[in-house]
GROMACS .gro file of C-alpha atoms in nm:
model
  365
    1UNK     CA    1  -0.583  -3.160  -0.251
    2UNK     CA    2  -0.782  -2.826  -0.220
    3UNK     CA    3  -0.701  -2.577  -0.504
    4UNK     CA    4  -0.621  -2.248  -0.453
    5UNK     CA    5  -0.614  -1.897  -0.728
    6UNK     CA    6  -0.416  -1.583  -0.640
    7UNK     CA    7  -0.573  -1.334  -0.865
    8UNK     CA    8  -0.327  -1.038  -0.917
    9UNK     CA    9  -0.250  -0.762  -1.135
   10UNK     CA   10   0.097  -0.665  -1.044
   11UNK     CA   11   0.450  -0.853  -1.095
   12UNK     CA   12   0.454  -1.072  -0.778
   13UNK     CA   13   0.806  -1.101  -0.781
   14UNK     CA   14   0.885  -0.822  -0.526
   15UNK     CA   15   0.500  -0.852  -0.380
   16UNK     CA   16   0.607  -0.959  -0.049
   17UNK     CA   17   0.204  -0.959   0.048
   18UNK     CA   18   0.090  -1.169  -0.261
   19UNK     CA   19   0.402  -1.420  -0.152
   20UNK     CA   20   0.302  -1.445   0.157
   21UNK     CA   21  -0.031  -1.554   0.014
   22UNK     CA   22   0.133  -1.812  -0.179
   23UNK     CA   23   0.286  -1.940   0.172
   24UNK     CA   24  -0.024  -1.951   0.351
   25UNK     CA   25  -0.182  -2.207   0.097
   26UNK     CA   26   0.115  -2.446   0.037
   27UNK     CA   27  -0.070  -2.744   0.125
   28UNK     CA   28  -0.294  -2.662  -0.160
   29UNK     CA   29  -0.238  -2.641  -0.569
   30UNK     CA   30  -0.241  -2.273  -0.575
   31UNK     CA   31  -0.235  -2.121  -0.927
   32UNK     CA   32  -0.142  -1.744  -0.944
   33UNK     CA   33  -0.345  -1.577  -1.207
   34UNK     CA   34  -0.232  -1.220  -1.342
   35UNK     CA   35  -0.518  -1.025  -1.492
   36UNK     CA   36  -0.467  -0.734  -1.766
   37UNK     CA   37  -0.685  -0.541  -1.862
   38UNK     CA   38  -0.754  -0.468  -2.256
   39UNK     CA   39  -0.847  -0.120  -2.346
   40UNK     CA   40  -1.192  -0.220  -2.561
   41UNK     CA   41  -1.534  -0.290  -2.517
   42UNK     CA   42  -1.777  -0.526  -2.581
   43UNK     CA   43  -2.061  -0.310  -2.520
   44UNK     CA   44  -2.082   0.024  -2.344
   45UNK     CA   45  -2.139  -0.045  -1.977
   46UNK     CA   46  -2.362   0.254  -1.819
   47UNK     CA   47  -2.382   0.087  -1.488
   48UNK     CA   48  -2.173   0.362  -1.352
   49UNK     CA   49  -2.514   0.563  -1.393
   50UNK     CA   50  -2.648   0.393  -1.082
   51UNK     CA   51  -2.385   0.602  -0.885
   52UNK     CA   52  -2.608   0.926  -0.865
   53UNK     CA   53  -2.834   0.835  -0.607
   54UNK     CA   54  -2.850   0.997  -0.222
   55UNK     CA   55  -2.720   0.774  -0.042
   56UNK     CA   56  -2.370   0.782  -0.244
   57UNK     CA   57  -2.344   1.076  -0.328
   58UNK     CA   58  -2.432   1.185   0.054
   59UNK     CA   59  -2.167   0.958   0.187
   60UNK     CA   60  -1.914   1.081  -0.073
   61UNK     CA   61  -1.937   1.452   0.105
   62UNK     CA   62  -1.940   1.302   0.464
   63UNK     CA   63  -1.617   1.101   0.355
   64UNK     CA   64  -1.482   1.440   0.145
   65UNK     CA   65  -1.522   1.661   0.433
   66UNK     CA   66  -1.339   1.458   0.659
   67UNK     CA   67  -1.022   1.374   0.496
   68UNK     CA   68  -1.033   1.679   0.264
   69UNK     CA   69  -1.043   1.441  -0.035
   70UNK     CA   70  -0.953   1.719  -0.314
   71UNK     CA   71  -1.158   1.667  -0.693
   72UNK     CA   72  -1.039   1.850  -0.966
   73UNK     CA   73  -1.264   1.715  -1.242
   74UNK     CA   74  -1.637   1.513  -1.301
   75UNK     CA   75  -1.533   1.276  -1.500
   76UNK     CA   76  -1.123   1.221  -1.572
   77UNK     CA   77  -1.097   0.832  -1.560
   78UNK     CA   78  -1.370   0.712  -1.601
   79UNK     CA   79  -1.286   0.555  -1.915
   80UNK     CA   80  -0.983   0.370  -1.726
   81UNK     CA   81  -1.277   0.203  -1.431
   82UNK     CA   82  -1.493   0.124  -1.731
   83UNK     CA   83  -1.254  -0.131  -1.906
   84UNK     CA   84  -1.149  -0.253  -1.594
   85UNK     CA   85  -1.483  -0.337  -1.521
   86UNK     CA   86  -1.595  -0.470  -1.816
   87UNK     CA   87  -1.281  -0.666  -1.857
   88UNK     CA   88  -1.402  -0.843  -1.539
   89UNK     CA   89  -1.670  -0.966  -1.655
   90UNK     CA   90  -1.487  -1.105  -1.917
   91UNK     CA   91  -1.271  -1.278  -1.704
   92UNK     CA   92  -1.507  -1.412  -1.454
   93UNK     CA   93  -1.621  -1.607  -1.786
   94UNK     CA   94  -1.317  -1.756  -1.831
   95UNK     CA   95  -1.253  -1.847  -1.505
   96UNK     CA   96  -1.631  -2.021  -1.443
   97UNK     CA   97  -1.528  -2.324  -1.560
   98UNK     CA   98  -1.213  -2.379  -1.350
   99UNK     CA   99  -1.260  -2.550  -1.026
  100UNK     CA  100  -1.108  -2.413  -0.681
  101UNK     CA  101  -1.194  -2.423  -0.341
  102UNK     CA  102  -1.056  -2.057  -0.272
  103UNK     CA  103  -1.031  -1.729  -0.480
  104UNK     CA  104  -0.748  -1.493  -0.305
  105UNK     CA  105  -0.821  -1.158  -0.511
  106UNK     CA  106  -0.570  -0.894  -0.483
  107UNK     CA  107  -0.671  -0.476  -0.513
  108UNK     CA  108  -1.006  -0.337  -0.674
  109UNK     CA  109  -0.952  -0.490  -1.034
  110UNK     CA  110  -0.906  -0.854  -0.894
  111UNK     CA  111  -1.126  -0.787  -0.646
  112UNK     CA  112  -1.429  -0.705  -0.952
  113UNK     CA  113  -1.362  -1.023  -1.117
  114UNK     CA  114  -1.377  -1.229  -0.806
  115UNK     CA  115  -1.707  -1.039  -0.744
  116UNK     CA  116  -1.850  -1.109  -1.068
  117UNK     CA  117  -1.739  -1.456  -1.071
  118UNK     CA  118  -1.933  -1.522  -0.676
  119UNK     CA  119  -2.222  -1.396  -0.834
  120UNK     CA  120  -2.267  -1.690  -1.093
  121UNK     CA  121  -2.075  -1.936  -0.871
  122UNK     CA  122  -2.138  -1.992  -0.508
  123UNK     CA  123  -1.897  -2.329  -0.402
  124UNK     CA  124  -1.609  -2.119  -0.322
  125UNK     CA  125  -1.443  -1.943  -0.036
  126UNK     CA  126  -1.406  -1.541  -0.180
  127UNK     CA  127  -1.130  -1.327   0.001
  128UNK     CA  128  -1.077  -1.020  -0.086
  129UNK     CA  129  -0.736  -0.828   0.001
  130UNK     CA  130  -0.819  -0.454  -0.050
  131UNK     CA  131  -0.431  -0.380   0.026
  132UNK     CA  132  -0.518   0.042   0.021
  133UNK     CA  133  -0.796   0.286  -0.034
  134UNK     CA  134  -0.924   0.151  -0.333
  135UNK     CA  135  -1.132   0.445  -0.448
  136UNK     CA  136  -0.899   0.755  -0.381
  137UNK     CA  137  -0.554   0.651  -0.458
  138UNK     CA  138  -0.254   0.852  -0.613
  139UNK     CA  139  -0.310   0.854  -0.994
  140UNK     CA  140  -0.340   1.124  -1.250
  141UNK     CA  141  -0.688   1.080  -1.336
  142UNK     CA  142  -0.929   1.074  -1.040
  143UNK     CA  143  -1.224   1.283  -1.124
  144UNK     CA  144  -1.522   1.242  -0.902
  145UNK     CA  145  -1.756   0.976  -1.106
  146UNK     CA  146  -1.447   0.733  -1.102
  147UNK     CA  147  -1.475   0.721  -0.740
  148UNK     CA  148  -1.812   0.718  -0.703
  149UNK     CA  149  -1.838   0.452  -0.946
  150UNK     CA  150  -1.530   0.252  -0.755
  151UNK     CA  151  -1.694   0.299  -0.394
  152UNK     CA  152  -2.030   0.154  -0.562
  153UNK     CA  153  -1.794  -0.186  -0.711
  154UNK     CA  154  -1.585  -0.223  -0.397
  155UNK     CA  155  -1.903  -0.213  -0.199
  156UNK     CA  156  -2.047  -0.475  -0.408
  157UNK     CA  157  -1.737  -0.692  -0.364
  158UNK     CA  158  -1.703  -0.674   0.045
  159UNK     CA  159  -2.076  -0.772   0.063
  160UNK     CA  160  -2.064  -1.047  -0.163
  161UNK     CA  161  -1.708  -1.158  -0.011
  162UNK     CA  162  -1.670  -1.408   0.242
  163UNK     CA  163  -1.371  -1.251   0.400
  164UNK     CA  164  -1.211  -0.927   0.349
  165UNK     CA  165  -0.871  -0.803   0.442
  166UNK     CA  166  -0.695  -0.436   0.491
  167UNK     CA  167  -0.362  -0.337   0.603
  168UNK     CA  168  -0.482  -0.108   0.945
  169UNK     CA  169  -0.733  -0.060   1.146
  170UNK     CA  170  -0.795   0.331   1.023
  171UNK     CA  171  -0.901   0.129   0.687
  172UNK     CA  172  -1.071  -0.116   0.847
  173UNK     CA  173  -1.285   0.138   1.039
  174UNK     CA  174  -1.362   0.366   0.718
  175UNK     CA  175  -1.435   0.024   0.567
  176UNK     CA  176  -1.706  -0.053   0.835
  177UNK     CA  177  -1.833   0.330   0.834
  178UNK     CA  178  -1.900   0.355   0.406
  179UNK     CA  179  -1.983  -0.030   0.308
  180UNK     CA  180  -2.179  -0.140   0.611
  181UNK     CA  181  -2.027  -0.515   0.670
  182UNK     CA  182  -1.982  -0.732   0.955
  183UNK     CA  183  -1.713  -0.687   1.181
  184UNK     CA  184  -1.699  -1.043   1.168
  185UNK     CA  185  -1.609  -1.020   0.802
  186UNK     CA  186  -1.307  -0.771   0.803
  187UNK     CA  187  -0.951  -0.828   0.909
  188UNK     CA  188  -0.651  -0.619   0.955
  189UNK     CA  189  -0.339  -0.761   0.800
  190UNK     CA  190  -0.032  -0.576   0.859
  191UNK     CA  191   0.241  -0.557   0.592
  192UNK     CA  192   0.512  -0.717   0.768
  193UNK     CA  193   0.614  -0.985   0.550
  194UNK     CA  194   0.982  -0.942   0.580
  195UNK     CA  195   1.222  -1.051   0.759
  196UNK     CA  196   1.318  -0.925   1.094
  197UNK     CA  197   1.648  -0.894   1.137
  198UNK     CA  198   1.589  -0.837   1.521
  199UNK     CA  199   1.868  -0.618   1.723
  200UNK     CA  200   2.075  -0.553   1.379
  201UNK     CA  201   2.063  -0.179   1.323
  202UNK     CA  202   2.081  -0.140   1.731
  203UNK     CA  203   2.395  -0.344   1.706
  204UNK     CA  204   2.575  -0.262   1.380
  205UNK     CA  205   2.489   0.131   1.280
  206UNK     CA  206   2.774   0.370   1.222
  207UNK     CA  207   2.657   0.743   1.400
  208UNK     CA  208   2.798   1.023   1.243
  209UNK     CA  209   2.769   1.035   0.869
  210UNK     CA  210   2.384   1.074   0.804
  211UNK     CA  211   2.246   0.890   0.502
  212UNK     CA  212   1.893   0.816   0.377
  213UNK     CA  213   1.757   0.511   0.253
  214UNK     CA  214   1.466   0.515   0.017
  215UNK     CA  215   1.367   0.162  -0.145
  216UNK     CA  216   1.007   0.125  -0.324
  217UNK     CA  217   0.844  -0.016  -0.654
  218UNK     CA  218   0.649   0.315  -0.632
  219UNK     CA  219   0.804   0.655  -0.716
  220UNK     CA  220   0.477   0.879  -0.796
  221UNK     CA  221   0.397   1.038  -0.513
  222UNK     CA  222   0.711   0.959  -0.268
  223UNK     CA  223   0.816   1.353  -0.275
  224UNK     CA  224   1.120   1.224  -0.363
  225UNK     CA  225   1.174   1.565  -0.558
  226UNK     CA  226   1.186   1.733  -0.230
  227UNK     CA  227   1.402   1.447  -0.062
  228UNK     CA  228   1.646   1.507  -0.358
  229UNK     CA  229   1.611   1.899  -0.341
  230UNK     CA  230   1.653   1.918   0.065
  231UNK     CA  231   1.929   1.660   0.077
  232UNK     CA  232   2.144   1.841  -0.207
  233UNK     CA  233   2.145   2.158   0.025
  234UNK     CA  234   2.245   1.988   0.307
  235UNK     CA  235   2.468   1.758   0.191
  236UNK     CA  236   2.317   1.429   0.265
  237UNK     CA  237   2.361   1.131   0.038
  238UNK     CA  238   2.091   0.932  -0.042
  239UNK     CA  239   2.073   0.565  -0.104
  240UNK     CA  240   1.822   0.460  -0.371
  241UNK     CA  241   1.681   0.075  -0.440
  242UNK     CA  242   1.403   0.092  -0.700
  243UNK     CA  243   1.202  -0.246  -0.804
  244UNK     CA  244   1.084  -0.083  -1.092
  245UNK     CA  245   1.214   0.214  -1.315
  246UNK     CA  246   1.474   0.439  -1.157
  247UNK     CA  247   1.352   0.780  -1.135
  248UNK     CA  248   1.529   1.076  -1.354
  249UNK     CA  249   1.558   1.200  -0.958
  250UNK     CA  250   1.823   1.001  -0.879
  251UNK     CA  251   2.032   1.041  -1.207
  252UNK     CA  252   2.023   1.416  -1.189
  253UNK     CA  253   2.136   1.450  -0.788
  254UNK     CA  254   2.396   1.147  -0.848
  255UNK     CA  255   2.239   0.923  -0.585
  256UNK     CA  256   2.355   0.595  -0.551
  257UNK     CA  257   2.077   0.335  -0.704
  258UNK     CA  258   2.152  -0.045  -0.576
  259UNK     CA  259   2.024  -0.349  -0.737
  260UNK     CA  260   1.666  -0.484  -0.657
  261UNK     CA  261   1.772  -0.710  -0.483
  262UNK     CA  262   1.893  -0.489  -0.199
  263UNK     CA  263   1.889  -0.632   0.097
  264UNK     CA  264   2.276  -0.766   0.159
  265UNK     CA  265   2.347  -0.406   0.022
  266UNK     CA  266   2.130  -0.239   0.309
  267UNK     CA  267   2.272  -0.477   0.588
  268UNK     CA  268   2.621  -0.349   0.479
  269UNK     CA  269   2.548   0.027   0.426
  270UNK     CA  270   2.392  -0.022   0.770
  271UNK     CA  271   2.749  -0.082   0.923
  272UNK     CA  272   2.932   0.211   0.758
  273UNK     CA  273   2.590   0.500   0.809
  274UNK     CA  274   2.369   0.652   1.028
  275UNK     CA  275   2.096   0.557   0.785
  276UNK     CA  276   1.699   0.643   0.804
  277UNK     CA  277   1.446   0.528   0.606
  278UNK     CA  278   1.269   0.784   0.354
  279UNK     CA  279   0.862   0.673   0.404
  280UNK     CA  280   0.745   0.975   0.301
  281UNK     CA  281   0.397   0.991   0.062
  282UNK     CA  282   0.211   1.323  -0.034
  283UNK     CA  283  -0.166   1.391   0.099
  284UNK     CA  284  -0.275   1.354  -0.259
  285UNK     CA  285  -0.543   1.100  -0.190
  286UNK     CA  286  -0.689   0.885   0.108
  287UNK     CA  287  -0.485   0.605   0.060
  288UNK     CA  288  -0.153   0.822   0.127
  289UNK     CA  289  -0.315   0.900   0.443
  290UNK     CA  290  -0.417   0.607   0.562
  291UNK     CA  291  -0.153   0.428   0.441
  292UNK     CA  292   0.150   0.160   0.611
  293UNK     CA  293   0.361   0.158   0.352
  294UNK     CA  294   0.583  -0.178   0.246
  295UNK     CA  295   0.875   0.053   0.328
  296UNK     CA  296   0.805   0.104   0.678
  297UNK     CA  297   0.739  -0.200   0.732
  298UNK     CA  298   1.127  -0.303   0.558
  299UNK     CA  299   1.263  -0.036   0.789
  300UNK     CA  300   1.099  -0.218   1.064
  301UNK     CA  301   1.230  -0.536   1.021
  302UNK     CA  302   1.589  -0.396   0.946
  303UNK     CA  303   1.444  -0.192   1.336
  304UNK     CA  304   1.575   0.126   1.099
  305UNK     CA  305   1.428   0.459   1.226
  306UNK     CA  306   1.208   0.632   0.955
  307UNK     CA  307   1.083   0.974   0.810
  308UNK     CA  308   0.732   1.000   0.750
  309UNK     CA  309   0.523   1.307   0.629
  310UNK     CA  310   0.269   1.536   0.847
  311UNK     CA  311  -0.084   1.488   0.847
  312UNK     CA  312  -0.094   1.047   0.774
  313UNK     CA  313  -0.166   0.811   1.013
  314UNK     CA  314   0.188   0.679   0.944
  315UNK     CA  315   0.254   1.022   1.153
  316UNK     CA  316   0.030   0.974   1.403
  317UNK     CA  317   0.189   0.621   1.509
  318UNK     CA  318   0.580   0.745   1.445
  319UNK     CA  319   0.506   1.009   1.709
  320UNK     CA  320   0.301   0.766   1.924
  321UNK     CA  321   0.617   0.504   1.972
  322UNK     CA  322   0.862   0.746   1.895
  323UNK     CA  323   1.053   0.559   1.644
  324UNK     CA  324   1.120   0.841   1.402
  325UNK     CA  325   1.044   1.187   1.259
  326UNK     CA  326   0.797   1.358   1.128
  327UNK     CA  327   0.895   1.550   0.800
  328UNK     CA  328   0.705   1.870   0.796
  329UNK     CA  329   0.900   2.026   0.444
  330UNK     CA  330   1.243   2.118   0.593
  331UNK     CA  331   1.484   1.850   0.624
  332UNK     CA  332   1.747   2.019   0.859
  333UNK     CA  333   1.521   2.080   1.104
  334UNK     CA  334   1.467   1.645   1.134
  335UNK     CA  335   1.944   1.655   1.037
  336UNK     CA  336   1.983   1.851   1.400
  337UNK     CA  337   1.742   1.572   1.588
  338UNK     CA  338   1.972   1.324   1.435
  339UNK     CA  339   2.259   1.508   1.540
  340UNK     CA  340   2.155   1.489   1.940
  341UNK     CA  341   2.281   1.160   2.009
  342UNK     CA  342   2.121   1.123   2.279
  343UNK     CA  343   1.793   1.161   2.169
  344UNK     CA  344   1.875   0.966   1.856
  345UNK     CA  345   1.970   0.640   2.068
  346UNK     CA  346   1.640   0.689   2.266
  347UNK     CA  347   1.452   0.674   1.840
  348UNK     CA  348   1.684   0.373   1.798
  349UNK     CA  349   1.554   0.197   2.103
  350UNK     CA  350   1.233   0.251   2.072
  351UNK     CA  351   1.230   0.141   1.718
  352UNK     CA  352   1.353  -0.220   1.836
  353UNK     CA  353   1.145  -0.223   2.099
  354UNK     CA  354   0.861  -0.154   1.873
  355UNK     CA  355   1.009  -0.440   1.632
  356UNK     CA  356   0.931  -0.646   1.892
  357UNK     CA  357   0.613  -0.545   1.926
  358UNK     CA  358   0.530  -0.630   1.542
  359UNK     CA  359   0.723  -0.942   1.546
  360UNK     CA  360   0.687  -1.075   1.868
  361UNK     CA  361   0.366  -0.954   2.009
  362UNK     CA  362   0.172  -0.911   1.665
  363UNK     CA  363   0.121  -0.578   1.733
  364UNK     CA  364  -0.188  -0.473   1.495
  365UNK     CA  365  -0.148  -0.087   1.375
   0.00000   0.00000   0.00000
């Protein structure tokens, strides 16, 4: 029996991506591994030196023009990419003498070990699941020698990796453009590792009463401030699942917060609401957007039409199929598009027919 390790450094528990992982390689022994990082050193590591060259620093400013990739600081960070790194290397040790037939390794951190660990150790197949924009995602510290430094690892890791794996083809693309890798080598996985529940919300949704439905591990970012603000003036409830901590959000403005386990909970709240799914992210970083959240993809499979924020590609396809709004800082103004029924059964249709598409005709975004 081949063996298989999942190299992670998140819970896994609500992972539906890392699960489905787990699925794909149940013919084989698959051992999940979770990594951690420990904030010491053995040595001081000034490989992130070898950043400041041309060639980076030229692509950085192609890249920063483009997307308007804001930095606020040289070197905020750094510290945080420097442990990481040289806890890799640590545990690319431990992990030499194990033997596997397949290394699955999940975002930039697992990703560095698996790196490290190809380099000594070649009788192995290497793939590498990026899952977002590795090197400009939504975190307090992102100063512009952390990303430099994290574009110069994650290139090392897609070369060296036998396969590599993103969630869209915008990724994919910018992927292809920065690291220079065979088409051949990348693939677009899309996020839909949920269930569908096909025709549900088509056949079941209350219209009238207008609720929204936010449900995430995540809650940096989300805007859910402004959901909370906008939805208070207008009188909207809004119905909260969080995998992780529950924000001080949804105490203060009394939402209702349902157990992680949510889904029998949505399916019901489903019959008695005209509910629609809060995917909303800020344009902090690249990865916000680029990104296809989980949560779209939950809304999705529940065929659920969604809010999404200006300016992402999550936009750009929501107004492409037409399977939801486009939230562009004033809530009322997506409340009275709701409110035309007619319209609103045209967003409800084209959400299950685009359902299908996913499901059915494996649409890749």
């Amino acid at each position: 029996m081949k063996k298989t390790i999942i190299l992670t450094d998140e819970d896994v528990k609500y992972d539906k991506r890392v699960q489905n992982q787990y699925l794909n390689f149940k013919n084989n022994y698959v051992d999940i591994i979770k990594c951690k990082t420990e904030k010491k050193f053995k040595k001081i590591d000034f490989s992130f030196l070898k950043v400041l060259n041309k060639k980076n620093i030229k692509r950085f400013r192609v890249l920063k023009d483009k997307y308007n990739i804001d930095i606020k600081s040289l070197f905020s960070g750094l510290r945080n990419i420097l442990f990481k790194n040289t806890n890799a290397k640590i545990l690319a040790d431990m992990l030499y003498k194990k033997k596997f037939d397949f290394l699955y390794a999940n975002d930039l951190f697992c990703g560095i070990v698996g790196m490290y660990l190809k380099n000594k150790k070649k009788d192995f197949y290497f793939i590498y699941d990026s899952h977002e924009v590795q090197f400009n995602r939504n975190r307090k510290k992102n100063g512009l020698f952390r990303i430099l430094y994290e574009m110069y690892l994650e290139e090392r890791i897609v070369k060296i990796a036998d396969e590599v794996r993103v969630v869209n083809k915008p990724i994919r693309d910018l992927y292809l453009e920065i690291f220079d890798i065979s088409k051949d080598k990348i693939k677009v996985v899309n996020n839909n590792h949920f269930k569908c529940y096909c025709g549900y919300y088509k056949n079941n949704f209350k219209y009238g009463d207008i609720g929204i439905l936010y449900v995430g591990g995540g809650i940096k970012g989300r805007l859910l401030e402004v959901l909370a603000k906008e939805a208070n003036k207008l009188n909207i409830p809004v119905y909260s699942f969080f995998l992780n901590e529950v924000p001080k959000v949804a105490k203060e403005y009394n939402w209702y917060v349902g157990d992680k386990n949510y889904i029998h909970e949505v399916l019901d709240l489903i019959k008695e609401k005209t509910l629609i799914m809060w995917c909303v992210n800020d344009v902090s970083c690249l990865s916000y957007k680029l990104a296809l959240p989980n949560k779209f993809f939950q809304a999705v499979a529940l065929g659920m039409p969604v809010i999404v924020y200006k300016d992402t590609y999550l936009a750009e396809i929501v107004r492409k199929y037409k399977i939801g709004y486009v939230f562009e800082d004033n809530l009322k103004d997506i409340i009275d598009k709701i409110n035309d029924k007619e319209e609103f059964f045209k967003v409800v249709d084209n959400m299950e027919n685009f359902q299908k598409l996913i499901y059915k005709e494996k649409l890749i975004l």
